[in-house]
PDB file of C-alpha atoms in Angstrom:
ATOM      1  CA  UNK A   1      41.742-166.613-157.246  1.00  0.00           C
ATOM      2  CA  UNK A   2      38.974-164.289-158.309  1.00  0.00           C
ATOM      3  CA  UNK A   3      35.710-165.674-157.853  1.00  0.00           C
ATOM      4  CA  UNK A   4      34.089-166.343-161.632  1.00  0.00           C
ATOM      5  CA  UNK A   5      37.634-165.862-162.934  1.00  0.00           C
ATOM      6  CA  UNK A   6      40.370-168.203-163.429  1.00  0.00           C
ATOM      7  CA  UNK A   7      43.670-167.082-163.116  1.00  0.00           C
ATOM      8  CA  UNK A   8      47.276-168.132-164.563  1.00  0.00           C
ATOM      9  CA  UNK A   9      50.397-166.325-164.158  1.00  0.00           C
ATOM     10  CA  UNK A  10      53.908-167.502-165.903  1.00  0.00           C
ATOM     11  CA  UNK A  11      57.460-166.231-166.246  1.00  0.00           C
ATOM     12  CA  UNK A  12      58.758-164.800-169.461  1.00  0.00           C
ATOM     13  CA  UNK A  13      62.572-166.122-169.762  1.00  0.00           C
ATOM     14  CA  UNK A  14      65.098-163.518-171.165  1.00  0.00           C
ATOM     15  CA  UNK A  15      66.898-163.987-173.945  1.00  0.00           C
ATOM     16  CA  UNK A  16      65.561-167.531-174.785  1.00  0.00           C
ATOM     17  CA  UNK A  17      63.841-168.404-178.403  1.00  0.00           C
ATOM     18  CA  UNK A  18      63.967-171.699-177.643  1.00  0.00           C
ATOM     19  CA  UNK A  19      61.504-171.528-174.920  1.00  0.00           C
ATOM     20  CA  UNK A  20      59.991-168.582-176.055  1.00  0.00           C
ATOM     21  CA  UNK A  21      55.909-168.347-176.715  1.00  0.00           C
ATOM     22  CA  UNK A  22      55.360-171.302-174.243  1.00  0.00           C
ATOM     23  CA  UNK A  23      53.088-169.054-171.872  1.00  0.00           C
ATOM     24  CA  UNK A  24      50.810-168.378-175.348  1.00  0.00           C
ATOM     25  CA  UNK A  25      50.865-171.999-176.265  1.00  0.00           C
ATOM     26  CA  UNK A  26      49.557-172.887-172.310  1.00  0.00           C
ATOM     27  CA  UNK A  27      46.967-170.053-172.854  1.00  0.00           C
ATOM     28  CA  UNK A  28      46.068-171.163-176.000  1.00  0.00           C
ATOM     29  CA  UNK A  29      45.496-174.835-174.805  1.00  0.00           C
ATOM     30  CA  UNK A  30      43.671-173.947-171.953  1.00  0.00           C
ATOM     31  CA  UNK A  31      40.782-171.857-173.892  1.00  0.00           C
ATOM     32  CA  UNK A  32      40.260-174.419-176.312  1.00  0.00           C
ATOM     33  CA  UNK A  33      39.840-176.857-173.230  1.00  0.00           C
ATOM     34  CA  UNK A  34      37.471-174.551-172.037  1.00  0.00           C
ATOM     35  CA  UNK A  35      35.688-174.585-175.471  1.00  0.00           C
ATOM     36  CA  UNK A  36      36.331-171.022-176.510  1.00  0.00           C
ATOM     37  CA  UNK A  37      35.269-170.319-180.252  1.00  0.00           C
ATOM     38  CA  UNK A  38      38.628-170.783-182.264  1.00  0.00           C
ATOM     39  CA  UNK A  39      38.654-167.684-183.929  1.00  0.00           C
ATOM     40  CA  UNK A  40      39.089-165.214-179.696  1.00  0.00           C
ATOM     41  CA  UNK A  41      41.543-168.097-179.191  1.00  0.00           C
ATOM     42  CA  UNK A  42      43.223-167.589-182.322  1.00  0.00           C
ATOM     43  CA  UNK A  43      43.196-163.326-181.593  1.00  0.00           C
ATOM     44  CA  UNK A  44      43.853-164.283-178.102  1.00  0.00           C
ATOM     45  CA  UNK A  45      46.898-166.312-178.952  1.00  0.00           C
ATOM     46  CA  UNK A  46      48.348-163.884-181.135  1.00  0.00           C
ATOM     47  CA  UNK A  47      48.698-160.790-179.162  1.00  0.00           C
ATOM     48  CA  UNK A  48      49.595-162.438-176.100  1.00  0.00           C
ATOM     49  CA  UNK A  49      52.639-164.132-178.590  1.00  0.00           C
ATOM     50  CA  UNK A  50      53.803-161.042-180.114  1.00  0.00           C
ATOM     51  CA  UNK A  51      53.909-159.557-176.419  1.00  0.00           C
ATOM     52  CA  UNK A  52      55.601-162.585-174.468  1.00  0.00           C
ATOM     53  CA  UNK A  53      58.263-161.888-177.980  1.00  0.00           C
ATOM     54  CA  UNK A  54      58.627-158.517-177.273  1.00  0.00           C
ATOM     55  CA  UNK A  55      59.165-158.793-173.647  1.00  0.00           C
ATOM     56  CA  UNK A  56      62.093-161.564-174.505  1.00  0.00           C
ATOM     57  CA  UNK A  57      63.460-159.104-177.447  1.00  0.00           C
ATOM     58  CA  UNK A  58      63.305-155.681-175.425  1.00  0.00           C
ATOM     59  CA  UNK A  59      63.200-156.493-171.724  1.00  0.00           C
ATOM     60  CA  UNK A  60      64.686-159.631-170.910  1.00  0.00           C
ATOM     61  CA  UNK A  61      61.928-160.992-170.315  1.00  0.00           C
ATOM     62  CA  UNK A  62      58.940-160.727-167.504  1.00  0.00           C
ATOM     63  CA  UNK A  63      55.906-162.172-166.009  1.00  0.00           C
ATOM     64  CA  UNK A  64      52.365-162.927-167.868  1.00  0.00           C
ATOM     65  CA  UNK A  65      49.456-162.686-165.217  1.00  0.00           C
ATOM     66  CA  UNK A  66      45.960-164.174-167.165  1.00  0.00           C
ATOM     67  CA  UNK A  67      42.552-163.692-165.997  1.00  0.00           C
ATOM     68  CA  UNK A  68      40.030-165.788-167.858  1.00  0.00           C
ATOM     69  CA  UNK A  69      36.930-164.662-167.588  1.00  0.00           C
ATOM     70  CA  UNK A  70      33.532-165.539-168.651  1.00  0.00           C
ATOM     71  CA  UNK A  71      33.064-163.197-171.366  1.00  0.00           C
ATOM     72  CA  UNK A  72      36.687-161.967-171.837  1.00  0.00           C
ATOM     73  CA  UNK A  73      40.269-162.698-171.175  1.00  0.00           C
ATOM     74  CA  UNK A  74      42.703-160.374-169.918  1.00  0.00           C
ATOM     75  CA  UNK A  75      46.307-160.738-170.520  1.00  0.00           C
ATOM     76  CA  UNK A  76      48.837-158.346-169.026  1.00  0.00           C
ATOM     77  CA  UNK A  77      52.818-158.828-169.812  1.00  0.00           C
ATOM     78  CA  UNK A  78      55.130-157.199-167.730  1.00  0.00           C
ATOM     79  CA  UNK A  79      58.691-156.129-167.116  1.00  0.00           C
ATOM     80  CA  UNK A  80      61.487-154.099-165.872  1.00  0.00           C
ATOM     81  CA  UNK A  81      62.856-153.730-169.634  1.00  0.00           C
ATOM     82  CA  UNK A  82      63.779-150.134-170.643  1.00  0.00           C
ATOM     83  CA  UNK A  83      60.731-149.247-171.510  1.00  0.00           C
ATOM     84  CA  UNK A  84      58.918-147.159-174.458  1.00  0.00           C
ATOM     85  CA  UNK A  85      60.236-143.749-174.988  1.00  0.00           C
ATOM     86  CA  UNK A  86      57.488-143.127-177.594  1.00  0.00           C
ATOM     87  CA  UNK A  87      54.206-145.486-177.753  1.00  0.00           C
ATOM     88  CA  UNK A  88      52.638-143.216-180.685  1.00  0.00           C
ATOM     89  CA  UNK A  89      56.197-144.201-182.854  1.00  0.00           C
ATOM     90  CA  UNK A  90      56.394-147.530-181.366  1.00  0.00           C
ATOM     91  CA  UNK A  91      52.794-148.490-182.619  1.00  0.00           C
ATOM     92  CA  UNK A  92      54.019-147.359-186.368  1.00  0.00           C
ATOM     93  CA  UNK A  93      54.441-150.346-188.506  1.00  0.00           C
ATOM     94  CA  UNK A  94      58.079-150.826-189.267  1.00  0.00           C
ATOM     95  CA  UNK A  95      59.330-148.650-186.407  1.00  0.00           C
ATOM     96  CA  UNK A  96      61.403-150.545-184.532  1.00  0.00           C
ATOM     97  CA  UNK A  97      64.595-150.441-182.232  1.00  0.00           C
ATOM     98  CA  UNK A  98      65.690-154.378-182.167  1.00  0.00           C
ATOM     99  CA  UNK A  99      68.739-155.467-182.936  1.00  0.00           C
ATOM    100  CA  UNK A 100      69.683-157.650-186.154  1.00  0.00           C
ATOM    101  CA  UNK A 101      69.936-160.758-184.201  1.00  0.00           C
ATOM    102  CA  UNK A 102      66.494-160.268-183.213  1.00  0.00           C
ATOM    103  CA  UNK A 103      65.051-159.438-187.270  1.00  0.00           C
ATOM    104  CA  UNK A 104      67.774-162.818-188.344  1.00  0.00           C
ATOM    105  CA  UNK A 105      64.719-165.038-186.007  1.00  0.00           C
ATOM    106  CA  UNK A 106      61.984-163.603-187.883  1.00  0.00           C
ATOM    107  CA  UNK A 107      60.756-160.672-185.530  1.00  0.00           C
ATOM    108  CA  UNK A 108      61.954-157.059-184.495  1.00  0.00           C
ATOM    109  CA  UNK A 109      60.226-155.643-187.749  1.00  0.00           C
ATOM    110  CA  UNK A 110      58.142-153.151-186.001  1.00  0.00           C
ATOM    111  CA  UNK A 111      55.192-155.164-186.628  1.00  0.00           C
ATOM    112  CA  UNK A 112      54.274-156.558-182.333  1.00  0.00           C
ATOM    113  CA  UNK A 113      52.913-153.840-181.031  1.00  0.00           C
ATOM    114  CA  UNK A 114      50.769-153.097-184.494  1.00  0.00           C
ATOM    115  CA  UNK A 115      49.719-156.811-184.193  1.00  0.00           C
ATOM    116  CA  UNK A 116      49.021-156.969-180.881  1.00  0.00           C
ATOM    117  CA  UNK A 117      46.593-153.719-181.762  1.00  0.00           C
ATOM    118  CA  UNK A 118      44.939-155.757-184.588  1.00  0.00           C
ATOM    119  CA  UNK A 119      43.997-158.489-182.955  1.00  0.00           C
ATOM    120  CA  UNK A 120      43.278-157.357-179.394  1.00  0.00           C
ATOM    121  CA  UNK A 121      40.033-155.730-178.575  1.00  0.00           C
ATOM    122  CA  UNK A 122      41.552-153.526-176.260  1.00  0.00           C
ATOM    123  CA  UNK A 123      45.535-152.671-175.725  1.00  0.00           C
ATOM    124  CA  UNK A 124      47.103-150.743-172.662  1.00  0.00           C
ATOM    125  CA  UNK A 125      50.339-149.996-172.789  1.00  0.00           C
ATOM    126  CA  UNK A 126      51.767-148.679-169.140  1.00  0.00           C
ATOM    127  CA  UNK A 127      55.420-147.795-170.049  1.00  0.00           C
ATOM    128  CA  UNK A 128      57.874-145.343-168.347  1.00  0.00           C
ATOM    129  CA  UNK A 129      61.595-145.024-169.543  1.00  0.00           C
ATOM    130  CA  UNK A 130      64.546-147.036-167.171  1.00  0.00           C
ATOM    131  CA  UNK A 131      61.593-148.535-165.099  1.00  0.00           C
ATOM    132  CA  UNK A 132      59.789-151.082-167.500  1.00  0.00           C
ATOM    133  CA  UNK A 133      56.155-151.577-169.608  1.00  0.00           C
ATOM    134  CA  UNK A 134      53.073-153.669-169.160  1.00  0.00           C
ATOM    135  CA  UNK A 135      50.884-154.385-171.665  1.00  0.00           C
ATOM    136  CA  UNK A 136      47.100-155.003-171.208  1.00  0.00           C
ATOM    137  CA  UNK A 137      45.475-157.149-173.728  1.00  0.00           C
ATOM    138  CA  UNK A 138      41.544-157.796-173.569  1.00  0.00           C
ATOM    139  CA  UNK A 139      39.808-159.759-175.688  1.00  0.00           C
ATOM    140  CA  UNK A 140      36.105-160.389-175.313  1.00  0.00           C
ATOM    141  CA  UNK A 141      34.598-163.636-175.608  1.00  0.00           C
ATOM    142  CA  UNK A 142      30.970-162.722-176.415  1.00  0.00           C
TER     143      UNK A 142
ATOM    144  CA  UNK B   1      45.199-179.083-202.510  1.00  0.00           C
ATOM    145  CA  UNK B   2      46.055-181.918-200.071  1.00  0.00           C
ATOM    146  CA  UNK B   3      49.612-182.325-198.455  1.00  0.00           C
ATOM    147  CA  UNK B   4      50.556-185.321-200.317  1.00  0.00           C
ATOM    148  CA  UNK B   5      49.806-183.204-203.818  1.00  0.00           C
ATOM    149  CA  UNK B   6      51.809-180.153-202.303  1.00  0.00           C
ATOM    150  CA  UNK B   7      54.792-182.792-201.909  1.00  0.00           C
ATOM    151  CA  UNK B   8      54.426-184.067-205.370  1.00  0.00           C
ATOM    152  CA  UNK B   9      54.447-180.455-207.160  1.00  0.00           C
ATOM    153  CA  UNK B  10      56.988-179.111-204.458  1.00  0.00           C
ATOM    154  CA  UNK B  11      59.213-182.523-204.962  1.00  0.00           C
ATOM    155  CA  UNK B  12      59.282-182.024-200.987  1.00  0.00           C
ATOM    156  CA  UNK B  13      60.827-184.211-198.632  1.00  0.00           C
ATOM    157  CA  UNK B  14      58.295-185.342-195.750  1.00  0.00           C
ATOM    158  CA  UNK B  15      60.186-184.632-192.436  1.00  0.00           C
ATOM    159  CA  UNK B  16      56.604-184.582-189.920  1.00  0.00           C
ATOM    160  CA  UNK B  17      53.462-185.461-190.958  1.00  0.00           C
ATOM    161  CA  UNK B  18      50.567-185.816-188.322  1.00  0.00           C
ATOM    162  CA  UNK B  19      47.127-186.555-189.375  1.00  0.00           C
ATOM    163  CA  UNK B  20      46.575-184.517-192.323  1.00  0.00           C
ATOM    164  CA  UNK B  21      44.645-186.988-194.883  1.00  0.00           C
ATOM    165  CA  UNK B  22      41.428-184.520-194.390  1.00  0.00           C
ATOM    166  CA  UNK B  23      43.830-181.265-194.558  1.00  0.00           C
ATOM    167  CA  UNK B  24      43.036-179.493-197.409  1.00  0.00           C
ATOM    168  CA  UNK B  25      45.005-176.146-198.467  1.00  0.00           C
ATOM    169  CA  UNK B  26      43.496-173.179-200.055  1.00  0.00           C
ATOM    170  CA  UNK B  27      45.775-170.566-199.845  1.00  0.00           C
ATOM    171  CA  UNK B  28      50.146-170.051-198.790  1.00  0.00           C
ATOM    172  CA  UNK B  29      51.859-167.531-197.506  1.00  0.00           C
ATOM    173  CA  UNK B  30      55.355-167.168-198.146  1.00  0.00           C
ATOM    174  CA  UNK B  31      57.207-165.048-195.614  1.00  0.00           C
ATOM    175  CA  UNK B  32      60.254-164.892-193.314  1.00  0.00           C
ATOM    176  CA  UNK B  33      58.910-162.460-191.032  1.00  0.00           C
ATOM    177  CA  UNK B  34      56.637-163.933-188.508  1.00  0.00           C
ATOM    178  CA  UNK B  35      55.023-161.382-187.572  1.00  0.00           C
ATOM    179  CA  UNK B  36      54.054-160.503-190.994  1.00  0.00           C
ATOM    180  CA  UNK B  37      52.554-164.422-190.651  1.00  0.00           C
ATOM    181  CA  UNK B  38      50.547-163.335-187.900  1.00  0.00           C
ATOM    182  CA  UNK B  39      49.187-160.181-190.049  1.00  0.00           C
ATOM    183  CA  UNK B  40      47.786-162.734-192.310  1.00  0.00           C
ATOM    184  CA  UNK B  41      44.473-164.108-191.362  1.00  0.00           C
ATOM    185  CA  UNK B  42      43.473-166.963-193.177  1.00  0.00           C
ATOM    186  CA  UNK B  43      42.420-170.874-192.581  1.00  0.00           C
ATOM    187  CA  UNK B  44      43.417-173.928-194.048  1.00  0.00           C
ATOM    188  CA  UNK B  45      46.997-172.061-195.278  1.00  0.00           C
ATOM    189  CA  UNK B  46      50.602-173.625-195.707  1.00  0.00           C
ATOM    190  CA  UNK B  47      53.532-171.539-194.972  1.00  0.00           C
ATOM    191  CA  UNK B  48      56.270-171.187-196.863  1.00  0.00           C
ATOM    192  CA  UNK B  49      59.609-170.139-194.783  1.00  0.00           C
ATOM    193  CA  UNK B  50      63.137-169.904-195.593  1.00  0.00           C
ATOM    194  CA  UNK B  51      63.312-169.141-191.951  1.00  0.00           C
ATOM    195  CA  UNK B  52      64.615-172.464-189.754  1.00  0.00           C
ATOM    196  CA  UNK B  53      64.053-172.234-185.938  1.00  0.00           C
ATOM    197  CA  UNK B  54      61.217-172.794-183.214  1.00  0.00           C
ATOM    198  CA  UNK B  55      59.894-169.598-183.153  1.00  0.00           C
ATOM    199  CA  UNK B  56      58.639-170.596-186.734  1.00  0.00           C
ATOM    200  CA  UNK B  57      56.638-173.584-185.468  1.00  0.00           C
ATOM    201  CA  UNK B  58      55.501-171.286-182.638  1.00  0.00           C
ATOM    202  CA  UNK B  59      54.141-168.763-184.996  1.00  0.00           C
ATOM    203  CA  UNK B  60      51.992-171.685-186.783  1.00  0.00           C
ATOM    204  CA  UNK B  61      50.746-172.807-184.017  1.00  0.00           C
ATOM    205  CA  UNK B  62      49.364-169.480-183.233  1.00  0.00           C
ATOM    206  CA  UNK B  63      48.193-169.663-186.149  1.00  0.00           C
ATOM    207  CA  UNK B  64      46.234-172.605-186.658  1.00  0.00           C
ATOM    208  CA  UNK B  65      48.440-173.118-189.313  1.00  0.00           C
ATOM    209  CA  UNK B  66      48.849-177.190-190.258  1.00  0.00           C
ATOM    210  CA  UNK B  67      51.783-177.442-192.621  1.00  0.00           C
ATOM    211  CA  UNK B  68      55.085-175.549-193.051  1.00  0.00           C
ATOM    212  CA  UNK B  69      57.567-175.657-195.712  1.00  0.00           C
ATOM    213  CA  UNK B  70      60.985-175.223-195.451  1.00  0.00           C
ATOM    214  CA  UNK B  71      62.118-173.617-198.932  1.00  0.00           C
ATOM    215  CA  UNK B  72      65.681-173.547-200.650  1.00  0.00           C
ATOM    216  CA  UNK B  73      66.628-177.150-199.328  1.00  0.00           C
ATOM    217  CA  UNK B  74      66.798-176.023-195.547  1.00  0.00           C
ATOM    218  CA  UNK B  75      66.829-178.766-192.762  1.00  0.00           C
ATOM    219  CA  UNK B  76      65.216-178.011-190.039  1.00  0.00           C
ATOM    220  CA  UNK B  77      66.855-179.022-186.358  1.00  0.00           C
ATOM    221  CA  UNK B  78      66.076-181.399-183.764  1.00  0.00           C
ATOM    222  CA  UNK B  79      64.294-178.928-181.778  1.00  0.00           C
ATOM    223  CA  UNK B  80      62.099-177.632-184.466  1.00  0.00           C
ATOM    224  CA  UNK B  81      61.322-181.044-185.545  1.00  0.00           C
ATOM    225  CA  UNK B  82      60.397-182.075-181.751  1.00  0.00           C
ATOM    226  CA  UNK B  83      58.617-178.728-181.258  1.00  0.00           C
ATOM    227  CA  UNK B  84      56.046-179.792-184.469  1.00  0.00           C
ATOM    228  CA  UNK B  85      55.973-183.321-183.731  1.00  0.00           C
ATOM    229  CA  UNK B  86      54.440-182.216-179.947  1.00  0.00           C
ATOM    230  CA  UNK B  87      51.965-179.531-181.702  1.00  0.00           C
ATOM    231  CA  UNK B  88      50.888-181.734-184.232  1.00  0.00           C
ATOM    232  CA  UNK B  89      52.210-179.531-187.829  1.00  0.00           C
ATOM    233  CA  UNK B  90      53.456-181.002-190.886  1.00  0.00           C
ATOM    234  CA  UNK B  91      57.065-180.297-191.861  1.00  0.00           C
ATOM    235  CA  UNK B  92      57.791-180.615-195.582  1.00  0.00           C
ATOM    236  CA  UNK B  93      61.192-179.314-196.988  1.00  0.00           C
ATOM    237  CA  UNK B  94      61.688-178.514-200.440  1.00  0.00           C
ATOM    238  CA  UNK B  95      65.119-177.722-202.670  1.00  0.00           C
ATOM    239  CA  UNK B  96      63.184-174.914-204.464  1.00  0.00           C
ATOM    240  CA  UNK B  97      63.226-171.253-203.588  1.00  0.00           C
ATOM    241  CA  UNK B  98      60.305-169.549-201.920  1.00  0.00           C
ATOM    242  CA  UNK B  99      59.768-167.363-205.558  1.00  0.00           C
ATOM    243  CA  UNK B 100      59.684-171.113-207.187  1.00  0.00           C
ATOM    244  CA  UNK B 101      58.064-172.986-204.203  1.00  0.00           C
ATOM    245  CA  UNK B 102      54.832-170.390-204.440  1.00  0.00           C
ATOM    246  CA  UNK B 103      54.820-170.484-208.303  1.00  0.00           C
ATOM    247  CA  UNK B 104      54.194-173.791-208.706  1.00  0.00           C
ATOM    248  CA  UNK B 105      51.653-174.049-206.057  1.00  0.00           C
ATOM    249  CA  UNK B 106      49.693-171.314-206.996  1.00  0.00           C
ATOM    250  CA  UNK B 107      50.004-172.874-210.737  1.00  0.00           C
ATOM    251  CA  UNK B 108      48.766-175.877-209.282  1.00  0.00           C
ATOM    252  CA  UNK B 109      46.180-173.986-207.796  1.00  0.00           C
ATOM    253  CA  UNK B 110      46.499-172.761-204.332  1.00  0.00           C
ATOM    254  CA  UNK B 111      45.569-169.497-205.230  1.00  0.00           C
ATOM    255  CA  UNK B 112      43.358-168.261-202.072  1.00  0.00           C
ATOM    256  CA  UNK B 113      44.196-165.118-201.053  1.00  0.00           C
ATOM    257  CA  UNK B 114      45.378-163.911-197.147  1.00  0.00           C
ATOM    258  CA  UNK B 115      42.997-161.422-196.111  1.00  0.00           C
ATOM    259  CA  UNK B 116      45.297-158.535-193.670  1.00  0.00           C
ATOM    260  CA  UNK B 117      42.809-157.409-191.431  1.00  0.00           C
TER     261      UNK B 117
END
């Protein structure tokens, strides 16, 4: 634990839509507890979804690691998925390389990363090709 | 538009429904892509999906969003049922397509607008 910061981490299941978006839904929970205005938890919520989806879709799956801080929250998803042979294509909306099971549940239209853009204040994407990604989402609180 | 007027002019079916006397609905968003959902900002909206499992219930709760409807006389499972019932959204199911399903709300006037920021 980081002093003035309170810290979560959770696994990322592969391959389960069931189960899938539970580490958002605990974020989520826990900055409204805190008393976060609704519309960072809402921004918050989102792009930390559409990454814990993409690291099911792409990667089978990963860890989240949270750091909740008192003027931001940092959210970085990570995993030993195949990682992202082009970020400038992969942040296109509509590019996308997911299969047709994925688009039949709704995602996989090239629209995460673009999301995760809109709504995050700041977006890091760490990615090298056969060794995995991890994605650094920031969004301040103040 | 309150929920109980949305399943009169939708003929809807009432599978959930959790606390939403003081819901009221502005605007819908039709859409079987959640992530185009989560493109749309807007409060107080009702989604419209011909899309049935949990990741839809997961998108809505991201969010904020208080009532889905499942169009073309979809049912949705178990788990999608349990899944709203625990995050406290409104499942309504309706025979009609989505094309009908957001005419007639919009002609009964849910005609906000989503705002894609």
């Amino acid at each position: 634990m980081t002093e003035g910061c309170l810290e979560l981490n959770y696994d990322i299941p592969a391959n389960d839509f069931l189960h899938a978006g539970e580490a958002s839904s605990s974020v989520k929970k826990m900055l409204n507890q805190l008393g976060v205005d609704p519309d960072k938890v809402k921004k918050t919520a989102i792009s930390m979804y559409e990454a814990e989806i993409n690291a099911v879709i792409h990667a089978d799956g990963g860890a989240a690691h949270i750091e909740i801080w008192k003027d931001k929250v940092v959210i970085k998803i990570c995993d030993k998925g195949p990682g992202i042979p082009n970020v400038e294509l992969a942040m296109q909306e509509g590019y996308t390389t997911a299969p047709d099971h994925v688009r039949d549940m709704g995602f996989g239209a090239g629209m995460g990363l673009p999301n995760m853009k809109r709504y995050a204040d700041s977006l890091d994407i760490d990615t090298a090709v056969g060794k995995g990604t991890t994605v650094t989402i920031t969004v301040f609180l103040k | 538009m309150k929920v109980n007027e949305i399943v009169k002019v939708l003929e809807a079916t009432v599978i959930t429904e959790i606390d939403s006397d003081g819901l009221e609905i502005y605007s819908a968003c039709g859409a079987d892509l959640m992530s185009d959902v989560m493109a749309f900002v807007k409060d107080n909206v009702v989604l419209l999906t011909g899309l049935i499992n949990p990741q839809v219930v997961r998108t809505a709760e991201m969010m904020d969003i208080k009532v889905i409807v499942f169009v073309r006389g979809k049912s949705p499972t178990q788990e999608i049922i349990d899944l709203a019932i625990e995050k406290g959204i409104t499942i309504l199911t309706t025979k009609y397509s989505m094309f009908i399903s957001c005419g007639k709300l919009y002609g009964a006037g849910v005609t906000g607008r989503g705002v894609c920021c």
